[in-house]
Amino acid sequence: MQFKCDKCGRDATVQITEIEDGQKIEKHLCEECAASEGITIKAQVPLKKLLEGMMLQSAAEKEYEGLVCGVCGISFAEFRQQQLLGCPNDYKAFEEVLVPLLERAQEGASRHTGRAPADAAVGELRQDELLRLRGRLKEAIAGEDYERAAALRDRIRELEAS
């Protein structure tokens, strides 16, 4: 699905997800509008091309269709269909198939080597916990364990409020 830039209406090439007051806000911007907001993208391979390349399924990758992330519950098949990973743990869950794709797309590099905010570790742990709890909530609802689901929902709300 192709999004349009929220500011000018051209094709969006940048998607930003922010959490403000516990609410998820997604922005879709073209490169020019992203640059005007101070967001710079340095990529030798356009993201769209990278994703298209990742979605070309080789016979060897078919064996990975059954892989599922233990944290968010997304399957590799869902990832291929949606072209979006569900959580940071997906890189580990799908590592065997993702690393070669990323290395091929990024001239041998498979790890981010840029700067990260100093408090990223704290936020990352909180986000991982939220994703894990949401996965367990999904399972509880599917299993009709509503008491457990309510407790998980309350814990998620506590974490989102802090």
mmCIF file with all atom_site columns, C-alpha atoms in Angstrom:
data_model
loop_
_atom_site.group_PDB
_atom_site.id
_atom_site.type_symbol
_atom_site.label_atom_id
_atom_site.label_alt_id
_atom_site.label_comp_id
_atom_site.label_asym_id
_atom_site.label_entity_id
_atom_site.label_seq_id
_atom_site.pdbx_PDB_ins_code
_atom_site.Cartn_x
_atom_site.Cartn_y
_atom_site.Cartn_z
_atom_site.occupancy
_atom_site.B_iso_or_equiv
_atom_site.pdbx_formal_charge
_atom_site.auth_seq_id
_atom_site.auth_comp_id
_atom_site.auth_asym_id
_atom_site.auth_atom_id
_atom_site.pdbx_PDB_model_num
ATOM 1   C CA . MET A 1 1   ? 0.000   0.000   0.000  1.00 0.00 ? 1   MET A CA 1
ATOM 2   C CA . GLN A 1 2   ? 1.441   3.380   -1.038 1.00 0.00 ? 2   GLN A CA 1
ATOM 3   C CA . PHE A 1 3   ? 0.892   6.327   1.290  1.00 0.00 ? 3   PHE A CA 1
ATOM 4   C CA . LYS A 1 4   ? 0.757   9.990   0.331  1.00 0.00 ? 4   LYS A CA 1
ATOM 5   C CA . CYS A 1 5   ? 2.760   12.681  2.123  1.00 0.00 ? 5   CYS A CA 1
ATOM 6   C CA . ASP A 1 6   ? 0.752   14.189  4.988  1.00 0.00 ? 6   ASP A CA 1
ATOM 7   C CA . LYS A 1 7   ? 2.044   17.663  4.093  1.00 0.00 ? 7   LYS A CA 1
ATOM 8   C CA . CYS A 1 8   ? 2.106   17.943  0.308  1.00 0.00 ? 8   CYS A CA 1
ATOM 9   C CA . GLY A 1 9   ? 0.260   14.913  -1.089 1.00 0.00 ? 9   GLY A CA 1
ATOM 10  C CA . ARG A 1 10  ? 3.157   13.437  -3.090 1.00 0.00 ? 10  ARG A CA 1
ATOM 11  C CA . ASP A 1 11  ? 4.161   9.795   -2.661 1.00 0.00 ? 11  ASP A CA 1
ATOM 12  C CA . ALA A 1 12  ? 5.472   9.254   0.869  1.00 0.00 ? 12  ALA A CA 1
ATOM 13  C CA . THR A 1 13  ? 8.875   7.595   1.182  1.00 0.00 ? 13  THR A CA 1
ATOM 14  C CA . VAL A 1 14  ? 9.340   8.117   4.935  1.00 0.00 ? 14  VAL A CA 1
ATOM 15  C CA . GLN A 1 15  ? 7.145   6.681   7.670  1.00 0.00 ? 15  GLN A CA 1
ATOM 16  C CA . ILE A 1 16  ? 7.593   7.901   11.228 1.00 0.00 ? 16  ILE A CA 1
ATOM 17  C CA . THR A 1 17  ? 5.871   6.347   14.217 1.00 0.00 ? 17  THR A CA 1
ATOM 18  C CA . GLU A 1 18  ? 5.817   8.401   17.399 1.00 0.00 ? 18  GLU A CA 1
ATOM 19  C CA . ILE A 1 19  ? 4.236   7.777   20.782 1.00 0.00 ? 19  ILE A CA 1
ATOM 20  C CA . GLU A 1 20  ? 2.744   10.917  22.341 1.00 0.00 ? 20  GLU A CA 1
ATOM 21  C CA . ASP A 1 21  ? 0.769   10.720  25.585 1.00 0.00 ? 21  ASP A CA 1
ATOM 22  C CA . GLY A 1 22  ? 0.420   6.969   25.104 1.00 0.00 ? 22  GLY A CA 1
ATOM 23  C CA . GLN A 1 23  ? -1.053  7.390   21.618 1.00 0.00 ? 23  GLN A CA 1
ATOM 24  C CA . LYS A 1 24  ? 0.610   6.005   18.498 1.00 0.00 ? 24  LYS A CA 1
ATOM 25  C CA . ILE A 1 25  ? 0.927   8.654   15.783 1.00 0.00 ? 25  ILE A CA 1
ATOM 26  C CA . GLU A 1 26  ? 2.086   7.763   12.286 1.00 0.00 ? 26  GLU A CA 1
ATOM 27  C CA . LYS A 1 27  ? 3.393   10.345  9.845  1.00 0.00 ? 27  LYS A CA 1
ATOM 28  C CA . HIS A 1 28  ? 3.969   9.730   6.156  1.00 0.00 ? 28  HIS A CA 1
ATOM 29  C CA . LEU A 1 29  ? 6.266   12.199  4.393  1.00 0.00 ? 29  LEU A CA 1
ATOM 30  C CA . CYS A 1 30  ? 7.995   12.586  1.065  1.00 0.00 ? 30  CYS A CA 1
ATOM 31  C CA . GLU A 1 31  ? 11.774  13.069  1.150  1.00 0.00 ? 31  GLU A CA 1
ATOM 32  C CA . GLU A 1 32  ? 11.513  16.856  0.766  1.00 0.00 ? 32  GLU A CA 1
ATOM 33  C CA . CYS A 1 33  ? 9.011   17.307  3.620  1.00 0.00 ? 33  CYS A CA 1
ATOM 34  C CA . ALA A 1 34  ? 11.026  14.923  5.810  1.00 0.00 ? 34  ALA A CA 1
ATOM 35  C CA . ALA A 1 35  ? 14.135  17.018  5.134  1.00 0.00 ? 35  ALA A CA 1
ATOM 36  C CA . SER A 1 36  ? 12.213  20.187  6.044  1.00 0.00 ? 36  SER A CA 1
ATOM 37  C CA . GLU A 1 37  ? 11.467  18.576  9.431  1.00 0.00 ? 37  GLU A CA 1
ATOM 38  C CA . GLY A 1 38  ? 15.149  17.799  9.922  1.00 0.00 ? 38  GLY A CA 1
ATOM 39  C CA . ILE A 1 39  ? 14.870  14.116  9.058  1.00 0.00 ? 39  ILE A CA 1
ATOM 40  C CA . THR A 1 40  ? 17.621  12.965  6.768  1.00 0.00 ? 40  THR A CA 1
ATOM 41  C CA . ILE A 1 41  ? 17.693  9.631   5.021  1.00 0.00 ? 41  ILE A CA 1
ATOM 42  C CA . LYS A 1 42  ? 21.005  8.306   3.802  1.00 0.00 ? 42  LYS A CA 1
ATOM 43  C CA . ALA A 1 43  ? 20.504  5.096   1.929  1.00 0.00 ? 43  ALA A CA 1
ATOM 44  C CA . GLN A 1 44  ? 22.284  3.737   -1.077 1.00 0.00 ? 44  GLN A CA 1
ATOM 45  C CA . VAL A 1 45  ? 19.350  1.443   -1.777 1.00 0.00 ? 45  VAL A CA 1
ATOM 46  C CA . PRO A 1 46  ? 15.872  3.008   -1.657 1.00 0.00 ? 46  PRO A CA 1
ATOM 47  C CA . LEU A 1 47  ? 13.762  1.362   1.029  1.00 0.00 ? 47  LEU A CA 1
ATOM 48  C CA . LYS A 1 48  ? 11.058  0.480   -1.470 1.00 0.00 ? 48  LYS A CA 1
ATOM 49  C CA . LYS A 1 49  ? 13.606  -1.398  -3.585 1.00 0.00 ? 49  LYS A CA 1
ATOM 50  C CA . LEU A 1 50  ? 14.986  -3.138  -0.489 1.00 0.00 ? 50  LEU A CA 1
ATOM 51  C CA . LEU A 1 51  ? 11.521  -4.314  0.526  1.00 0.00 ? 51  LEU A CA 1
ATOM 52  C CA . GLU A 1 52  ? 10.677  -5.388  -3.013 1.00 0.00 ? 52  GLU A CA 1
ATOM 53  C CA . GLY A 1 53  ? 13.898  -7.389  -3.082 1.00 0.00 ? 53  GLY A CA 1
ATOM 54  C CA . MET A 1 54  ? 13.087  -8.942  0.256  1.00 0.00 ? 54  MET A CA 1
ATOM 55  C CA . MET A 1 55  ? 9.642   -9.922  -0.922 1.00 0.00 ? 55  MET A CA 1
ATOM 56  C CA . LEU A 1 56  ? 10.956  -11.877 -3.903 1.00 0.00 ? 56  LEU A CA 1
ATOM 57  C CA . GLN A 1 57  ? 10.736  -15.288 -2.381 1.00 0.00 ? 57  GLN A CA 1
ATOM 58  C CA . SER A 1 58  ? 13.346  -17.816 -3.330 1.00 0.00 ? 58  SER A CA 1
ATOM 59  C CA . ALA A 1 59  ? 12.717  -21.525 -3.019 1.00 0.00 ? 59  ALA A CA 1
ATOM 60  C CA . ALA A 1 60  ? 15.159  -21.655 -0.098 1.00 0.00 ? 60  ALA A CA 1
ATOM 61  C CA . GLU A 1 61  ? 13.135  -19.045 1.844  1.00 0.00 ? 61  GLU A CA 1
ATOM 62  C CA . LYS A 1 62  ? 9.918   -21.103 1.653  1.00 0.00 ? 62  LYS A CA 1
ATOM 63  C CA . GLU A 1 63  ? 11.191  -23.183 4.573  1.00 0.00 ? 63  GLU A CA 1
ATOM 64  C CA . TYR A 1 64  ? 10.983  -20.081 6.806  1.00 0.00 ? 64  TYR A CA 1
ATOM 65  C CA . GLU A 1 65  ? 7.243   -19.510 6.251  1.00 0.00 ? 65  GLU A CA 1
ATOM 66  C CA . GLY A 1 66  ? 6.433   -21.242 9.567  1.00 0.00 ? 66  GLY A CA 1
ATOM 67  C CA . LEU A 1 67  ? 8.691   -19.012 11.693 1.00 0.00 ? 67  LEU A CA 1
ATOM 68  C CA . VAL A 1 68  ? 6.836   -16.970 14.328 1.00 0.00 ? 68  VAL A CA 1
ATOM 69  C CA . CYS A 1 69  ? 8.150   -14.268 16.698 1.00 0.00 ? 69  CYS A CA 1
ATOM 70  C CA . GLY A 1 70  ? 7.709   -15.319 20.322 1.00 0.00 ? 70  GLY A CA 1
ATOM 71  C CA . VAL A 1 71  ? 7.220   -11.715 21.450 1.00 0.00 ? 71  VAL A CA 1
ATOM 72  C CA . CYS A 1 72  ? 4.710   -10.124 19.066 1.00 0.00 ? 72  CYS A CA 1
ATOM 73  C CA . GLY A 1 73  ? 3.384   -13.259 17.376 1.00 0.00 ? 73  GLY A CA 1
ATOM 74  C CA . ILE A 1 74  ? 3.952   -12.142 13.766 1.00 0.00 ? 74  ILE A CA 1
ATOM 75  C CA . SER A 1 75  ? 4.821   -14.947 11.372 1.00 0.00 ? 75  SER A CA 1
ATOM 76  C CA . PHE A 1 76  ? 7.398   -14.690 8.642  1.00 0.00 ? 76  PHE A CA 1
ATOM 77  C CA . ALA A 1 77  ? 4.570   -15.165 6.145  1.00 0.00 ? 77  ALA A CA 1
ATOM 78  C CA . GLU A 1 78  ? 2.755   -12.127 7.628  1.00 0.00 ? 78  GLU A CA 1
ATOM 79  C CA . PHE A 1 79  ? 5.963   -10.100 7.444  1.00 0.00 ? 79  PHE A CA 1
ATOM 80  C CA . ARG A 1 80  ? 6.348   -10.964 3.774  1.00 0.00 ? 80  ARG A CA 1
ATOM 81  C CA . GLN A 1 81  ? 2.742   -9.959  3.109  1.00 0.00 ? 81  GLN A CA 1
ATOM 82  C CA . GLN A 1 82  ? 2.713   -6.716  5.175  1.00 0.00 ? 82  GLN A CA 1
ATOM 83  C CA . GLN A 1 83  ? 6.331   -5.760  4.467  1.00 0.00 ? 83  GLN A CA 1
ATOM 84  C CA . LEU A 1 84  ? 6.609   -4.625  8.094  1.00 0.00 ? 84  LEU A CA 1
ATOM 85  C CA . LEU A 1 85  ? 8.165   -6.314  11.090 1.00 0.00 ? 85  LEU A CA 1
ATOM 86  C CA . GLY A 1 86  ? 6.058   -6.449  14.243 1.00 0.00 ? 86  GLY A CA 1
ATOM 87  C CA . CYS A 1 87  ? 8.733   -5.711  16.865 1.00 0.00 ? 87  CYS A CA 1
ATOM 88  C CA . PRO A 1 88  ? 12.503  -5.429  17.374 1.00 0.00 ? 88  PRO A CA 1
ATOM 89  C CA . ASN A 1 89  ? 12.631  -9.103  18.420 1.00 0.00 ? 89  ASN A CA 1
ATOM 90  C CA . ASP A 1 90  ? 11.639  -10.080 14.866 1.00 0.00 ? 90  ASP A CA 1
ATOM 91  C CA . TYR A 1 91  ? 15.206  -9.405  13.748 1.00 0.00 ? 91  TYR A CA 1
ATOM 92  C CA . LYS A 1 92  ? 16.286  -12.218 16.082 1.00 0.00 ? 92  LYS A CA 1
ATOM 93  C CA . ALA A 1 93  ? 13.339  -14.508 15.292 1.00 0.00 ? 93  ALA A CA 1
ATOM 94  C CA . PHE A 1 94  ? 13.864  -14.175 11.524 1.00 0.00 ? 94  PHE A CA 1
ATOM 95  C CA . GLU A 1 95  ? 17.635  -13.634 11.707 1.00 0.00 ? 95  GLU A CA 1
ATOM 96  C CA . GLU A 1 96  ? 18.552  -16.623 9.588  1.00 0.00 ? 96  GLU A CA 1
ATOM 97  C CA . VAL A 1 97  ? 16.673  -15.296 6.565  1.00 0.00 ? 97  VAL A CA 1
ATOM 98  C CA . LEU A 1 98  ? 16.888  -11.516 7.207  1.00 0.00 ? 98  LEU A CA 1
ATOM 99  C CA . VAL A 1 99  ? 20.660  -11.194 7.664  1.00 0.00 ? 99  VAL A CA 1
ATOM 100 C CA . PRO A 1 100 ? 21.562  -12.414 4.158  1.00 0.00 ? 100 PRO A CA 1
ATOM 101 C CA . LEU A 1 101 ? 18.899  -10.136 2.663  1.00 0.00 ? 101 LEU A CA 1
ATOM 102 C CA . LEU A 1 102 ? 20.131  -7.108  4.616  1.00 0.00 ? 102 LEU A CA 1
ATOM 103 C CA . GLU A 1 103 ? 23.770  -7.840  3.832  1.00 0.00 ? 103 GLU A CA 1
ATOM 104 C CA . ARG A 1 104 ? 22.979  -8.158  0.144  1.00 0.00 ? 104 ARG A CA 1
ATOM 105 C CA . ALA A 1 105 ? 21.039  -4.880  0.189  1.00 0.00 ? 105 ALA A CA 1
ATOM 106 C CA . GLN A 1 106 ? 23.594  -2.960  2.272  1.00 0.00 ? 106 GLN A CA 1
ATOM 107 C CA . GLU A 1 107 ? 26.859  -4.123  0.759  1.00 0.00 ? 107 GLU A CA 1
ATOM 108 C CA . GLY A 1 108 ? 27.739  -6.544  3.541  1.00 0.00 ? 108 GLY A CA 1
ATOM 109 C CA . ALA A 1 109 ? 26.455  -4.543  6.534  1.00 0.00 ? 109 ALA A CA 1
ATOM 110 C CA . SER A 1 110 ? 23.762  -6.121  8.677  1.00 0.00 ? 110 SER A CA 1
ATOM 111 C CA . ARG A 1 111 ? 23.989  -4.002  11.842 1.00 0.00 ? 111 ARG A CA 1
ATOM 112 C CA . HIS A 1 112 ? 23.171  -0.361  12.504 1.00 0.00 ? 112 HIS A CA 1
ATOM 113 C CA . THR A 1 113 ? 26.359  1.520   13.325 1.00 0.00 ? 113 THR A CA 1
ATOM 114 C CA . GLY A 1 114 ? 24.971  5.032   13.679 1.00 0.00 ? 114 GLY A CA 1
ATOM 115 C CA . ARG A 1 115 ? 24.242  7.021   16.803 1.00 0.00 ? 115 ARG A CA 1
ATOM 116 C CA . ALA A 1 116 ? 21.399  6.266   19.184 1.00 0.00 ? 116 ALA A CA 1
ATOM 117 C CA . PRO A 1 117 ? 19.896  8.367   21.973 1.00 0.00 ? 117 PRO A CA 1
ATOM 118 C CA . ALA A 1 118 ? 21.521  7.893   25.383 1.00 0.00 ? 118 ALA A CA 1
ATOM 119 C CA . ASP A 1 119 ? 18.261  6.755   26.944 1.00 0.00 ? 119 ASP A CA 1
ATOM 120 C CA . ALA A 1 120 ? 17.459  4.320   24.133 1.00 0.00 ? 120 ALA A CA 1
ATOM 121 C CA . ALA A 1 121 ? 18.193  1.262   26.269 1.00 0.00 ? 121 ALA A CA 1
ATOM 122 C CA . VAL A 1 122 ? 15.536  2.180   28.852 1.00 0.00 ? 122 VAL A CA 1
ATOM 123 C CA . GLY A 1 123 ? 12.927  2.928   26.198 1.00 0.00 ? 123 GLY A CA 1
ATOM 124 C CA . GLU A 1 124 ? 13.844  -0.214  24.280 1.00 0.00 ? 124 GLU A CA 1
ATOM 125 C CA . LEU A 1 125 ? 13.347  -2.416  27.347 1.00 0.00 ? 125 LEU A CA 1
ATOM 126 C CA . ARG A 1 126 ? 9.976   -0.794  28.045 1.00 0.00 ? 126 ARG A CA 1
ATOM 127 C CA . GLN A 1 127 ? 8.935   -1.212  24.418 1.00 0.00 ? 127 GLN A CA 1
ATOM 128 C CA . ASP A 1 128 ? 10.031  -4.862  24.405 1.00 0.00 ? 128 ASP A CA 1
ATOM 129 C CA . GLU A 1 129 ? 7.999   -5.480  27.568 1.00 0.00 ? 129 GLU A CA 1
ATOM 130 C CA . LEU A 1 130 ? 4.943   -3.838  25.986 1.00 0.00 ? 130 LEU A CA 1
ATOM 131 C CA . LEU A 1 131 ? 5.293   -5.947  22.850 1.00 0.00 ? 131 LEU A CA 1
ATOM 132 C CA . ARG A 1 132 ? 5.698   -9.120  24.901 1.00 0.00 ? 132 ARG A CA 1
ATOM 133 C CA . LEU A 1 133 ? 2.628   -8.271  27.000 1.00 0.00 ? 133 LEU A CA 1
ATOM 134 C CA . ARG A 1 134 ? 0.565   -7.454  23.906 1.00 0.00 ? 134 ARG A CA 1
ATOM 135 C CA . GLY A 1 135 ? 1.498   -10.827 22.432 1.00 0.00 ? 135 GLY A CA 1
ATOM 136 C CA . ARG A 1 136 ? 0.441   -12.584 25.640 1.00 0.00 ? 136 ARG A CA 1
ATOM 137 C CA . LEU A 1 137 ? -2.783  -10.526 25.678 1.00 0.00 ? 137 LEU A CA 1
ATOM 138 C CA . LYS A 1 138 ? -3.548  -11.671 22.141 1.00 0.00 ? 138 LYS A CA 1
ATOM 139 C CA . GLU A 1 139 ? -2.995  -15.290 23.213 1.00 0.00 ? 139 GLU A CA 1
ATOM 140 C CA . ALA A 1 140 ? -5.184  -14.879 26.315 1.00 0.00 ? 140 ALA A CA 1
ATOM 141 C CA . ILE A 1 141 ? -8.032  -13.448 24.249 1.00 0.00 ? 141 ILE A CA 1
ATOM 142 C CA . ALA A 1 142 ? -7.685  -16.200 21.642 1.00 0.00 ? 142 ALA A CA 1
ATOM 143 C CA . GLY A 1 143 ? -7.782  -18.770 24.450 1.00 0.00 ? 143 GLY A CA 1
ATOM 144 C CA . GLU A 1 144 ? -10.788 -17.002 26.003 1.00 0.00 ? 144 GLU A CA 1
ATOM 145 C CA . ASP A 1 145 ? -8.864  -16.497 29.272 1.00 0.00 ? 145 ASP A CA 1
ATOM 146 C CA . TYR A 1 146 ? -10.509 -13.141 29.960 1.00 0.00 ? 146 TYR A CA 1
ATOM 147 C CA . GLU A 1 147 ? -9.315  -12.846 33.566 1.00 0.00 ? 147 GLU A CA 1
ATOM 148 C CA . ARG A 1 148 ? -5.694  -13.127 32.452 1.00 0.00 ? 148 ARG A CA 1
ATOM 149 C CA . ALA A 1 149 ? -6.438  -10.819 29.503 1.00 0.00 ? 149 ALA A CA 1
ATOM 150 C CA . ALA A 1 150 ? -7.813  -8.146  31.856 1.00 0.00 ? 150 ALA A CA 1
ATOM 151 C CA . ALA A 1 151 ? -4.715  -8.350  34.066 1.00 0.00 ? 151 ALA A CA 1
ATOM 152 C CA . LEU A 1 152 ? -2.432  -8.067  31.027 1.00 0.00 ? 152 LEU A CA 1
ATOM 153 C CA . ARG A 1 153 ? -4.485  -5.143  29.676 1.00 0.00 ? 153 ARG A CA 1
ATOM 154 C CA . ASP A 1 154 ? -4.108  -3.331  33.016 1.00 0.00 ? 154 ASP A CA 1
ATOM 155 C CA . ARG A 1 155 ? -0.347  -3.931  33.071 1.00 0.00 ? 155 ARG A CA 1
ATOM 156 C CA . ILE A 1 156 ? -0.047  -2.611  29.499 1.00 0.00 ? 156 ILE A CA 1
ATOM 157 C CA . ARG A 1 157 ? -1.955  0.529   30.477 1.00 0.00 ? 157 ARG A CA 1
ATOM 158 C CA . GLU A 1 158 ? 0.368   1.048   33.474 1.00 0.00 ? 158 GLU A CA 1
ATOM 159 C CA . LEU A 1 159 ? 3.449   0.799   31.275 1.00 0.00 ? 159 LEU A CA 1
ATOM 160 C CA . GLU A 1 160 ? 1.990   3.106   28.626 1.00 0.00 ? 160 GLU A CA 1
ATOM 161 C CA . ALA A 1 161 ? 1.128   5.705   31.261 1.00 0.00 ? 161 ALA A CA 1
ATOM 162 C CA . SER A 1 162 ? 4.641   5.765   32.761 1.00 0.00 ? 162 SER A CA 1
#
